[in-house]
Amino acid sequence: MTSLFNAVTEATVRVLVDSFYARARRDPTLGPIFAAAIADDAWPQHLKRMYAFWSSVMLNSGRYKGDPVSTHRRVAGVEPPMFGNWLELFEATAAELFVPALAMQFTAKARRIAESLQFALFPCT
Ligand code: HEM
């Protein structure tokens, strides 16, 4: 078994993002949403944006410039329960890659952002 990452760096953020989206694309619920929204040749660009996003969230790098709420408003087919699927997958990925204390930091941030995103998109749920 390979050892778990014990630091959050640009490089380990990349591994997490790559691994999470590889799973998300295969996921029976989330996969079709991503497939419809992101063409195969646009994936490198999406992943690059997500490296910047998680680097900003976890390392305060300020690399991400964007507006996730407006972006997700344009994503077809998203329903409130999918946030649960997304979080489960993200948390499992973080736990497989990082030592527990760091996996928990990713999880805490992801939950908070997912909650505010879900509230912005579906205020009545
Ligand atoms: C129901 C769960 C979710 C689905 C199905 C989903 C799907 C997507 C899709 C398809 C895109 C690409 C849209 C495009 O470029 O046209 C996207 C972008 C993005 N997603 Fe999600 N997402 C979900 C939840 C989340 C959560 C919980 C987070 C953060 C913790 C997140 C963070 C982002 C960010 C930062 C972007 C890039 C926004 C930008 O364009 O700057 N997503 N998402």
XYZ file of N, CA and C and ligand atoms in Angstrom:
418
model
N 0.828 -1.196 0.000
C 0.000 0.000 0.000
C 0.870 1.257 0.000
N 0.484 2.235 -0.820
C 1.266 3.470 -0.867
C 0.912 4.331 0.338
N 1.848 5.215 0.731
C 1.556 5.996 1.939
C 0.692 7.203 1.604
N 0.010 7.696 2.639
C -0.921 8.807 2.453
C -0.162 10.120 2.423
N -0.686 11.099 1.690
C -0.065 12.426 1.665
C -0.219 13.079 3.036
N 0.885 13.659 3.512
C 0.770 14.363 4.794
C 0.982 15.865 4.644
N 0.795 16.349 3.417
C 0.860 17.795 3.186
C -0.070 18.154 2.030
N -0.656 19.339 2.166
C -1.440 19.864 1.045
C -0.513 20.787 0.259
N -0.256 20.413 -0.988
C 0.605 21.220 -1.859
C -0.087 21.302 -3.226
N 0.460 22.126 -4.107
C -0.116 22.188 -5.460
C -0.124 20.780 -6.071
N 0.947 20.024 -5.821
C 1.052 18.699 -6.438
C 0.025 17.721 -5.863
N -0.172 17.740 -4.544
C -1.124 16.776 -3.975
C -2.572 17.195 -4.267
N -2.814 18.494 -4.403
C -4.144 18.960 -4.819
C -4.463 18.417 -6.218
N -3.467 18.442 -7.080
C -3.674 17.926 -8.443
C -4.065 16.459 -8.426
N -3.374 15.683 -7.579
C -3.677 14.245 -7.518
C -5.124 14.038 -7.048
N -5.522 14.808 -6.049
C -6.891 14.690 -5.542
C -7.906 15.046 -6.637
N -7.688 16.170 -7.298
C -8.635 16.622 -8.327
C -8.706 15.590 -9.466
N -7.551 15.123 -9.928
C -7.550 14.135 -11.022
C -8.310 12.883 -10.618
N -8.039 12.428 -9.395
C -8.639 11.189 -8.940
C -10.151 11.359 -8.726
N -10.542 12.494 -8.151
C -11.968 12.737 -7.912
C -12.740 12.786 -9.229
N -12.232 13.547 -10.213
C -13.004 13.674 -11.462
C -12.974 12.393 -12.295
N -11.903 11.597 -12.162
C -11.916 10.298 -12.852
C -13.076 9.463 -12.302
N -13.271 9.511 -10.994
C -14.385 8.758 -10.393
C -15.731 9.368 -10.745
N -15.796 10.712 -10.670
C -17.072 11.385 -10.935
C -17.558 11.063 -12.357
N -16.611 10.968 -13.290
C -17.007 10.690 -14.677
C -17.546 9.271 -14.834
N -17.117 8.365 -13.948
C -17.606 6.970 -14.007
C -18.836 6.754 -13.147
N -19.167 7.731 -12.304
C -20.263 7.557 -11.355
C -21.601 7.506 -12.103
N -22.472 6.541 -11.745
C -23.728 6.404 -12.489
C -24.629 7.645 -12.408
N -24.578 8.375 -11.305
C -25.440 9.550 -11.166
C -24.773 10.807 -11.715
N -23.523 11.037 -11.309
C -22.845 12.282 -11.689
C -22.249 12.220 -13.096
N -21.844 11.022 -13.516
C -21.150 10.868 -14.793
C -21.900 11.503 -15.961
N -23.192 11.171 -16.123
C -23.925 11.742 -17.263
C -24.021 13.269 -17.218
N -24.054 13.847 -16.032
C -24.130 15.313 -15.913
C -22.822 15.921 -16.435
N -21.698 15.351 -15.964
C -20.398 15.864 -16.415
C -20.203 15.621 -17.915
N -20.650 14.454 -18.377
C -20.459 14.135 -19.802
C -21.228 15.119 -20.679
N -22.425 15.499 -20.226
C -23.232 16.427 -21.031
C -22.667 17.852 -20.970
N -22.039 18.194 -19.852
C -21.603 19.587 -19.663
C -20.196 19.855 -20.184
N -19.346 18.829 -20.162
C -17.929 19.060 -20.505
C -17.512 18.107 -21.613
N -17.201 18.676 -22.777
C -16.763 17.848 -23.907
C -15.412 17.212 -23.562
N -15.131 16.065 -24.176
C -13.875 15.353 -23.867
C -12.656 16.263 -23.987
N -12.629 17.084 -25.034
C -11.437 17.923 -25.222
C -11.407 19.147 -24.306
N -12.479 19.359 -23.539
C -12.496 20.496 -22.603
C -12.093 20.065 -21.190
N -11.857 18.761 -20.992
C -11.502 18.293 -19.648
C -10.199 18.859 -19.105
N -9.133 18.954 -19.916
C -7.896 19.521 -19.363
C -8.119 20.916 -18.785
N -8.935 21.701 -19.480
C -9.222 23.065 -19.026
C -10.053 23.049 -17.722
N -11.034 22.136 -17.655
C -11.836 22.034 -16.423
C -10.947 21.627 -15.245
N -10.075 20.636 -15.488
C -9.213 20.174 -14.390
C -8.274 21.288 -13.937
N -7.770 22.053 -14.874
C -6.881 23.173 -14.534
C -7.604 24.181 -13.639
N -8.872 24.436 -13.984
C -9.662 25.370 -13.183
C -9.884 24.795 -11.775
N -10.076 23.481 -11.712
C -10.324 22.869 -10.409
C -9.048 22.787 -9.549
N -7.872 22.664 -10.197
C -6.616 22.743 -9.418
C -6.550 24.130 -8.769
N -6.868 25.150 -9.583
C -6.798 26.530 -9.068
C -7.809 26.736 -7.937
N -9.006 26.147 -8.119
C -10.052 26.309 -7.100
C -9.603 25.704 -5.767
N -9.162 24.437 -5.806
C -8.792 23.774 -4.543
C -7.504 24.334 -3.956
N -6.639 24.845 -4.822
C -5.442 25.503 -4.314
C -5.822 26.795 -3.586
N -6.820 27.501 -4.114
C -7.275 28.724 -3.437
C -7.950 28.401 -2.114
N -8.776 27.338 -2.127
C -9.521 26.971 -0.916
C -8.569 26.476 0.183
N -7.634 25.611 -0.188
C -6.811 24.944 0.828
C -5.498 25.658 1.107
N -4.998 26.385 0.118
C -3.675 27.011 0.288
C -3.757 28.535 0.238
N -4.985 29.036 0.154
C -5.185 30.496 0.040
C -4.322 31.110 -1.052
N -4.165 30.382 -2.155
C -3.258 30.874 -3.191
C -3.876 31.998 -4.024
N -5.201 32.144 -3.959
C -5.851 33.176 -4.769
C -5.800 32.882 -6.260
N -5.497 31.622 -6.622
C -5.343 31.312 -8.052
C -6.685 31.209 -8.783
N -7.735 30.909 -8.044
C -9.039 30.726 -8.697
C -9.773 32.047 -8.851
N -10.180 32.319 -10.076
C -11.043 33.482 -10.321
C -12.262 32.921 -11.023
N -13.363 32.953 -10.383
C -14.547 32.415 -11.045
C -15.764 32.569 -10.187
N -16.860 32.072 -10.705
C -18.137 32.226 -10.033
C -18.893 30.896 -10.119
N -18.639 30.011 -9.149
C -19.232 28.676 -9.218
C -20.765 28.691 -9.255
N -21.391 29.681 -8.616
C -22.861 29.673 -8.611
C -23.381 29.861 -10.032
N -22.902 30.891 -10.745
C -23.416 31.068 -12.122
C -23.052 29.888 -13.004
N -21.850 29.348 -12.824
C -21.479 28.190 -13.651
C -22.460 27.042 -13.418
N -22.740 26.729 -12.165
C -23.627 25.588 -11.901
C -25.068 25.849 -12.318
N -25.471 27.110 -12.364
C -26.821 27.412 -12.872
C -26.971 26.954 -14.320
N -25.852 26.945 -15.044
C -25.908 26.560 -16.463
C -25.752 25.054 -16.677
N -25.474 24.313 -15.589
C -25.264 22.868 -15.750
C -26.631 22.172 -15.733
N -26.929 21.479 -16.835
C -28.251 20.855 -16.959
C -28.364 19.602 -16.089
N -29.527 19.433 -15.477
C -29.860 18.168 -14.814
C -29.433 18.035 -13.375
N -28.837 19.073 -12.790
C -28.399 18.951 -11.391
C -29.630 18.975 -10.483
N -29.678 18.029 -9.542
C -30.781 17.975 -8.579
C -30.199 17.939 -7.172
N -30.951 18.452 -6.195
C -30.399 18.560 -4.836
C -29.743 17.283 -4.284
N -30.343 16.086 -4.479
C -29.704 14.893 -3.881
C -28.310 14.614 -4.428
N -28.001 15.163 -5.603
C -26.685 14.894 -6.202
C -25.552 15.493 -5.388
N -25.861 16.493 -4.584
C -24.808 17.048 -3.721
C -24.314 15.996 -2.734
N -25.234 15.132 -2.294
C -24.844 14.025 -1.406
C -23.901 13.068 -2.124
N -24.232 12.731 -3.378
C -23.355 11.837 -4.163
C -21.979 12.467 -4.340
N -22.003 13.760 -4.687
C -20.745 14.479 -4.946
C -19.863 14.443 -3.701
N -20.474 14.764 -2.545
C -19.690 14.829 -1.301
C -19.152 13.459 -0.895
N -19.986 12.444 -1.059
C -19.562 11.091 -0.688
C -18.321 10.685 -1.482
N -18.382 10.975 -2.768
C -17.263 10.622 -3.647
C -16.013 11.450 -3.317
N -16.224 12.722 -3.071
C -15.090 13.602 -2.764
C -14.440 13.178 -1.449
N -15.268 12.870 -0.464
C -14.736 12.508 0.851
C -14.000 11.174 0.802
N -14.544 10.235 0.025
C -13.872 8.931 -0.109
C -12.513 9.120 -0.787
N -12.468 9.990 -1.787
C -11.210 10.235 -2.514
C -10.187 10.888 -1.587
N -10.625 11.913 -0.843
C -9.707 12.602 0.078
C -9.180 11.627 1.132
N -10.057 10.750 1.631
C -9.653 9.811 2.686
C -8.671 8.765 2.171
N -8.757 8.440 0.890
C -7.828 7.453 0.333
C -6.457 8.049 0.040
N -6.407 9.374 -0.083
C -5.148 10.000 -0.499
C -4.396 10.706 0.620
N -5.128 11.266 1.593
C -4.498 12.110 2.614
C -4.601 11.478 4.005
N -3.669 11.863 4.861
C -3.766 11.443 6.259
C -5.077 12.009 6.821
N -5.650 11.335 7.826
C -6.998 11.697 8.266
C -7.193 13.176 8.610
N -6.233 13.805 9.247
C -6.428 15.209 9.643
C -6.593 16.104 8.410
N -5.852 15.803 7.352
C -5.957 16.631 6.142
C -7.203 16.262 5.342
N -7.522 14.969 5.305
C -8.760 14.559 4.623
C -9.937 15.279 5.259
N -9.888 15.411 6.588
C -10.982 16.111 7.286
C -11.046 17.585 6.917
N -9.882 18.195 6.681
C -9.901 19.615 6.279
C -10.549 19.785 4.903
N -10.228 18.886 3.980
C -10.881 18.936 2.665
C -12.392 18.731 2.821
N -12.735 17.738 3.634
C -14.146 17.414 3.822
C -14.921 18.595 4.393
N -14.338 19.244 5.392
C -15.031 20.366 6.039
C -15.256 21.496 5.040
N -14.238 21.805 4.244
C -14.388 22.872 3.242
C -15.426 22.462 2.201
N -15.314 21.217 1.715
C -16.234 20.769 0.663
C -17.678 20.825 1.153
N -17.912 20.408 2.386
C -19.292 20.425 2.906
C -19.840 21.831 2.968
N -19.000 22.737 3.422
C -19.459 24.113 3.569
C -19.774 24.735 2.196
N -18.900 24.479 1.232
C -19.112 25.053 -0.105
C -20.326 24.393 -0.769
N -20.443 23.065 -0.602
C -21.585 22.358 -1.204
C -22.889 22.891 -0.633
N -22.879 23.142 0.662
C -24.100 23.635 1.303
C -24.476 25.003 0.741
N -23.494 25.890 0.605
C -23.848 27.231 0.129
C -24.209 27.200 -1.355
N -23.558 26.317 -2.112
C -23.896 26.170 -3.528
C -25.320 25.629 -3.675
N -25.614 24.605 -2.900
C -26.951 24.008 -2.971
C -28.009 25.043 -2.581
N -27.712 25.819 -1.560
C -28.674 26.828 -1.113
C -28.867 27.907 -2.187
N -27.782 28.291 -2.845
C -27.895 29.309 -3.904
C -28.706 28.792 -5.091
N -28.515 27.502 -5.402
C -29.183 26.955 -6.585
C -30.609 26.509 -6.293
N -30.818 25.992 -5.093
C -32.132 25.443 -4.715
C -32.539 26.017 -3.363
N -32.913 27.284 -3.314
C -33.150 27.941 -2.028
C -34.280 27.301 -1.222
N -35.150 26.540 -1.866
C -36.293 26.009 -1.111
C -36.071 24.602 -0.589
N -34.876 24.028 -0.786
C -34.694 22.638 -0.335
C -34.106 22.592 1.062
C -24.421 18.201 -7.626
C -23.084 18.245 -7.554
C -22.237 18.889 -8.631
C -22.276 18.719 -9.991
C -23.172 17.774 -10.796
C -21.274 19.605 -10.544
C -20.986 19.727 -11.887
C -20.132 20.654 -12.434
C -19.909 20.846 -13.850
C -20.564 20.036 -14.975
C -19.022 21.861 -13.992
C -18.436 22.428 -15.311
C -19.371 23.447 -15.871
C -18.789 24.151 -17.079
O -17.597 24.416 -17.158
O -19.578 24.464 -17.978
C -18.668 22.309 -12.653
C -17.781 23.327 -12.394
C -17.328 23.621 -11.139
N -17.676 22.982 -9.978
Fe -19.175 21.666 -9.747
N -20.657 20.287 -9.526
C -21.202 19.868 -8.352
C -20.839 20.276 -7.090
C -19.756 21.055 -6.805
C -19.246 21.326 -5.478
C -19.861 20.778 -4.186
C -18.163 22.137 -5.630
C -17.223 22.712 -4.594
C -17.029 22.160 -3.385
C -18.003 22.385 -7.049
C -17.043 23.197 -7.608
C -16.986 23.556 -8.936
C -16.146 24.637 -9.460
C -15.219 25.544 -8.668
C -16.375 24.682 -10.837
C -15.737 25.654 -11.843
C -16.599 26.906 -11.881
C -16.051 27.928 -12.872
O -16.415 27.858 -14.058
O -15.254 28.779 -12.451
N -18.970 21.701 -7.727
N -19.354 21.561 -11.744
